[in-house]
XYZ file of N, CA, C and O in Angstrom:
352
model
N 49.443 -37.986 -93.116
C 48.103 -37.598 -92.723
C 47.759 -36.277 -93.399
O 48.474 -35.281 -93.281
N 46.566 -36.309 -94.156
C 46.032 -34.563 -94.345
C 45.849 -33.835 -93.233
O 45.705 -34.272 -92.091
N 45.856 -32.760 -93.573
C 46.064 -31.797 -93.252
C 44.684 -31.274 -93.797
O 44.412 -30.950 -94.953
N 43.586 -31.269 -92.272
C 42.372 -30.475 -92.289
C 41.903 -30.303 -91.021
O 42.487 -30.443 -89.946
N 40.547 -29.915 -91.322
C 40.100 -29.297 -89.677
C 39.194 -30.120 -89.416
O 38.072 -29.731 -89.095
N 39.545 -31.544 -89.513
C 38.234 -32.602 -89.253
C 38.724 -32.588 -87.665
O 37.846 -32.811 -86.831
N 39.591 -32.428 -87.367
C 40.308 -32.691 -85.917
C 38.869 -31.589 -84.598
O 38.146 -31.735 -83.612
N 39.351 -30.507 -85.711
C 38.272 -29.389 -84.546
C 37.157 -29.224 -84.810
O 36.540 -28.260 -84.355
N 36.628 -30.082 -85.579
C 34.757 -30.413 -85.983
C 34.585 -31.489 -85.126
O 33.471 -31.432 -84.605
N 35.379 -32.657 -84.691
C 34.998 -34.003 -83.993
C 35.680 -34.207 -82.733
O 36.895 -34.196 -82.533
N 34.799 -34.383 -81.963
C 35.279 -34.245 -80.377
C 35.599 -36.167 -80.094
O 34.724 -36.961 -79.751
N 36.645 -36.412 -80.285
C 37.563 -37.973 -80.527
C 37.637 -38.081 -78.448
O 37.923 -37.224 -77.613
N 37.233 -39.526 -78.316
C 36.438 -40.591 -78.366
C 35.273 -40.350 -79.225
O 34.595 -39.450 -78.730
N 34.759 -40.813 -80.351
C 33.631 -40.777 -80.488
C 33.184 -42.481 -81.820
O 33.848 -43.339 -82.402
N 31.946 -42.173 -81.711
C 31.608 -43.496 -82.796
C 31.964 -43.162 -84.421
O 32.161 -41.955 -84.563
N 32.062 -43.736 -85.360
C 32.186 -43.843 -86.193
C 31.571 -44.576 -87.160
O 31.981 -45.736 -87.188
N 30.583 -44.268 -88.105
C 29.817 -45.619 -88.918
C 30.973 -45.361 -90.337
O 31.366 -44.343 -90.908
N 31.238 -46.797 -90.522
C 32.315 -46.985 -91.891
C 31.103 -47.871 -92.566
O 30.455 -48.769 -92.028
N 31.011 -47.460 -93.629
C 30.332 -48.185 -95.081
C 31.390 -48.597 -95.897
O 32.194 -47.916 -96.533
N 31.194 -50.686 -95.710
C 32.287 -51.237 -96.882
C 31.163 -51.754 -97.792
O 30.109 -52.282 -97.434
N 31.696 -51.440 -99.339
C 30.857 -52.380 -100.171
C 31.899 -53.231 -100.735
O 33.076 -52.943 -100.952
N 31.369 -54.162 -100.908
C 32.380 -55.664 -101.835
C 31.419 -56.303 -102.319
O 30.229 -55.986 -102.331
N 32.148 -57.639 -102.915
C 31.365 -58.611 -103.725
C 31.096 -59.246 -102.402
O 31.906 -59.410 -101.490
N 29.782 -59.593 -102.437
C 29.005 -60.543 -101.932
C 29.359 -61.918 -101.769
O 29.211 -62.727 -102.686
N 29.790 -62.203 -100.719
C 31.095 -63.615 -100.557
C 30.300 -63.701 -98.873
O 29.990 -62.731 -98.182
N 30.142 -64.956 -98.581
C 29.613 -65.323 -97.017
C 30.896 -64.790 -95.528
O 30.641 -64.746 -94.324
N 32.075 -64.498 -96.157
C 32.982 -64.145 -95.395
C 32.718 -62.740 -95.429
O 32.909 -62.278 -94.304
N 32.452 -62.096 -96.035
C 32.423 -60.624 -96.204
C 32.437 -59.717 -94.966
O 33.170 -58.747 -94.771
N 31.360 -60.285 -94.064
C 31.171 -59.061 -93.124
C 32.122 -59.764 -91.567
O 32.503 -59.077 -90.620
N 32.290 -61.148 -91.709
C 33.331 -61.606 -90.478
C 34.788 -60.962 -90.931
O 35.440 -60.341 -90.092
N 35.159 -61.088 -91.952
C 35.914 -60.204 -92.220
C 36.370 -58.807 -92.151
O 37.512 -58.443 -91.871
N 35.386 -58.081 -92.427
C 35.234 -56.222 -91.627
C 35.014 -56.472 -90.043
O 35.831 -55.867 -89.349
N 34.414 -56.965 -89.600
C 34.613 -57.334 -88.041
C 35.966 -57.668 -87.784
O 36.539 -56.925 -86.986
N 36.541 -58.500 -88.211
C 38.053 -59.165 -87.689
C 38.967 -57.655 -87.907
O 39.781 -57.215 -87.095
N 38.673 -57.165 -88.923
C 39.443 -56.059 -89.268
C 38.986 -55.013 -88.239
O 39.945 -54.533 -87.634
N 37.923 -54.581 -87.912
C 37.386 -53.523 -87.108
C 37.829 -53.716 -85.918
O 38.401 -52.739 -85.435
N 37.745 -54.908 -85.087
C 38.349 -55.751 -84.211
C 40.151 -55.564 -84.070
O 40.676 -55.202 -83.017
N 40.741 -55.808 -85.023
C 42.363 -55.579 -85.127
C 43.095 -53.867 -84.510
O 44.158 -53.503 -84.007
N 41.592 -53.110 -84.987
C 41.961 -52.061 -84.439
C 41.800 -51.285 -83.766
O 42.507 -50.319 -83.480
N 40.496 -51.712 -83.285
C 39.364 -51.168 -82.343
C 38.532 -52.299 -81.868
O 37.486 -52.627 -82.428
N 39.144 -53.036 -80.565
C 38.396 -54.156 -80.389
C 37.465 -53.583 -79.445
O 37.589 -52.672 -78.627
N 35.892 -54.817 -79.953
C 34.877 -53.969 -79.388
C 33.919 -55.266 -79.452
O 34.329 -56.409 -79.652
N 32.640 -54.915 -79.258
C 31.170 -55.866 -79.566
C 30.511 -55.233 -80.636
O 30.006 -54.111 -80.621
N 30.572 -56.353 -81.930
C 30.367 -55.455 -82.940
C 29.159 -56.174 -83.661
O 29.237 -57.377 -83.909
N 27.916 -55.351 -84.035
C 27.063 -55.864 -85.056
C 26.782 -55.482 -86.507
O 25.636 -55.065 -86.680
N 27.590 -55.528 -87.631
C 27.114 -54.755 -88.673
C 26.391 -55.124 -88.996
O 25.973 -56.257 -88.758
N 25.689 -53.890 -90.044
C 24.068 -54.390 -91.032
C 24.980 -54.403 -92.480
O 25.838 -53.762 -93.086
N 24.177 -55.561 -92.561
C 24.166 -55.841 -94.391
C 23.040 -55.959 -94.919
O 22.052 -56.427 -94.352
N 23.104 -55.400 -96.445
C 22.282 -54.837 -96.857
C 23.046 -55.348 -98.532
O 24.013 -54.825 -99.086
N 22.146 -56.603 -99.042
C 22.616 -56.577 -100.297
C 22.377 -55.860 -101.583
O 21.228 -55.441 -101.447
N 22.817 -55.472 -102.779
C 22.604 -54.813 -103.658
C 21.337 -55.640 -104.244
O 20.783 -56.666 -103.850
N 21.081 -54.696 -105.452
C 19.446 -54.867 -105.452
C 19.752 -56.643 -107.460
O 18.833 -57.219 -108.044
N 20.823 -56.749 -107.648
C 21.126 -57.962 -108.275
C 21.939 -59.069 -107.592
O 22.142 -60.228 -107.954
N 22.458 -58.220 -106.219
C 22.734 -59.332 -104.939
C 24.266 -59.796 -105.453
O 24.634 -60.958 -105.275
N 25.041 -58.909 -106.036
C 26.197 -59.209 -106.091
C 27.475 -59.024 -105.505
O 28.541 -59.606 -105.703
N 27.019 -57.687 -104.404
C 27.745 -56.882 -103.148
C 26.659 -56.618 -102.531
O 25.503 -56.314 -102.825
N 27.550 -56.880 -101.192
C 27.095 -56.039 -100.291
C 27.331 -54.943 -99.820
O 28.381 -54.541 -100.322
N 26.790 -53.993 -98.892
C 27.072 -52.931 -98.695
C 27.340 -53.222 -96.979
O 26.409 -53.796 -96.414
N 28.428 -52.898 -96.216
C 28.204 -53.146 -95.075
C 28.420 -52.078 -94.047
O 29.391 -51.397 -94.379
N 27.962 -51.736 -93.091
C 27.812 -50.539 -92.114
C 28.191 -51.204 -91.084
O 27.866 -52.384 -90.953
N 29.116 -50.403 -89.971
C 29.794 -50.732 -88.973
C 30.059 -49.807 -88.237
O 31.199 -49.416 -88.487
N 29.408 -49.022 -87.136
C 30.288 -48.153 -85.778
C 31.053 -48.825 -85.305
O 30.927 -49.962 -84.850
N 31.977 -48.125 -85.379
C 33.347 -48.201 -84.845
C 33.806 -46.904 -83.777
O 34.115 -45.784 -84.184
N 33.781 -47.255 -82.542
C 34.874 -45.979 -81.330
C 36.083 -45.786 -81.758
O 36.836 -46.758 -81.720
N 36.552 -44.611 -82.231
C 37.460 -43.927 -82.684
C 38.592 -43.125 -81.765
O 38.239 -41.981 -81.481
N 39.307 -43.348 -81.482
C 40.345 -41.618 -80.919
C 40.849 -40.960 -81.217
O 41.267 -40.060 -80.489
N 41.195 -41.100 -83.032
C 41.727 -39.620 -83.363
C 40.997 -39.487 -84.942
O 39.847 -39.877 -85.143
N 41.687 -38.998 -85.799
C 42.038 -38.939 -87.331
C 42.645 -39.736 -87.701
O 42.186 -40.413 -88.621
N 43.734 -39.986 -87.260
C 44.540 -41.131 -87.446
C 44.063 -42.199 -87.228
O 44.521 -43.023 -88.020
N 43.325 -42.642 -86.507
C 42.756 -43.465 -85.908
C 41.355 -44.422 -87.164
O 41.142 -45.622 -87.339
N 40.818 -43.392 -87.667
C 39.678 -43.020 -88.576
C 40.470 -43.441 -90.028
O 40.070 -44.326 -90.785
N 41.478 -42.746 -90.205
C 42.343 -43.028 -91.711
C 42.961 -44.227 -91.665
O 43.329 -44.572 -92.788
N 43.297 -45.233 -90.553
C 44.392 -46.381 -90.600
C 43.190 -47.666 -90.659
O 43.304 -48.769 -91.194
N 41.991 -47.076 -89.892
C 41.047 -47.783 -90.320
C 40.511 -48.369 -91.717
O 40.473 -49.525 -92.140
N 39.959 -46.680 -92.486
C 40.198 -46.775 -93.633
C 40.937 -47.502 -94.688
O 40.448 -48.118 -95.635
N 42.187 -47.342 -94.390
C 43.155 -48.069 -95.262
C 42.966 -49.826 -95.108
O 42.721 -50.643 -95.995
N 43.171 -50.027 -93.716
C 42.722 -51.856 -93.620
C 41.344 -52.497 -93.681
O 41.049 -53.671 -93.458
N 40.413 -51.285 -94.098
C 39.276 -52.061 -94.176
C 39.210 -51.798 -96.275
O 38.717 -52.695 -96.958
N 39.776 -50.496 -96.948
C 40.204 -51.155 -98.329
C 40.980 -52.093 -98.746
O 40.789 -52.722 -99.786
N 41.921 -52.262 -97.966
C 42.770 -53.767 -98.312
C 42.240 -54.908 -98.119
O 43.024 -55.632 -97.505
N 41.051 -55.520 -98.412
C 40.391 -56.619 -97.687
C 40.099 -56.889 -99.031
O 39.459 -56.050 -99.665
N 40.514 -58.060 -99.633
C 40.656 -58.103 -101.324
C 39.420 -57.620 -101.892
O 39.420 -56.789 -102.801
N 37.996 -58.276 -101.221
C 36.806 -58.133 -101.886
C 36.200 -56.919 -101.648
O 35.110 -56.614 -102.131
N 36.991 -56.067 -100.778
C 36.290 -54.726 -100.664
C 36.431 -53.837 -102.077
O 37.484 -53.763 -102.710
N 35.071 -53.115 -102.490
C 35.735 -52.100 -103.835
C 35.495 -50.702 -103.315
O 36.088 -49.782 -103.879
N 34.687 -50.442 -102.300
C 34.610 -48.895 -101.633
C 34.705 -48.760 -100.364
O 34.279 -49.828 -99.924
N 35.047 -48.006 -99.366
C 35.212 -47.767 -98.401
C 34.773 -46.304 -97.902
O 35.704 -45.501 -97.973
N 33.460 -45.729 -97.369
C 32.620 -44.483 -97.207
C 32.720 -43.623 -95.723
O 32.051 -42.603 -95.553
């Protein structure tokens, strides 16, 4: 884990919006749900929002958080999702 002061800027329980972009595939966003879900199960609605030649999407998701750790392990399993190429 880094080593910063995101810990004493963010008062954890709190929400979290994660921006995934990937290629544009009909699984795309059940997929960031299943994943968001694996680690933070919840009632979840993301917005998608396709790129402007419609080849990715961009997808937005709050997510309830409890730590840093919490925030970074997220991170990591929502880049491992083959079709993901950014994670924000």
């Amino acid at each position: 884990m880094q080593k910063t002061s995101f810990d004493e800027l963010v008062e954890f329980p709190c929400h979290f919006t994660f921006k995934v972009m990937g290629l544009a595939t009909p699984e795309l966003p059940d997929t960031v749900v299943a994943v968001a879900q694996k680690h933070a199960p919840g009632d979840y609605s993301p917005s998608v929002k396709p790129s402007s030649k419609g080849n990715y999407h961009s997808i937005s998701i709050k997510v309830q958080v409890t730590s840093q750790q919490h925030i970074e392990t997220l991170y990591r399993a929502l880049a491992d999702i083959e079709e993901v190429r950014y994670v924000l």
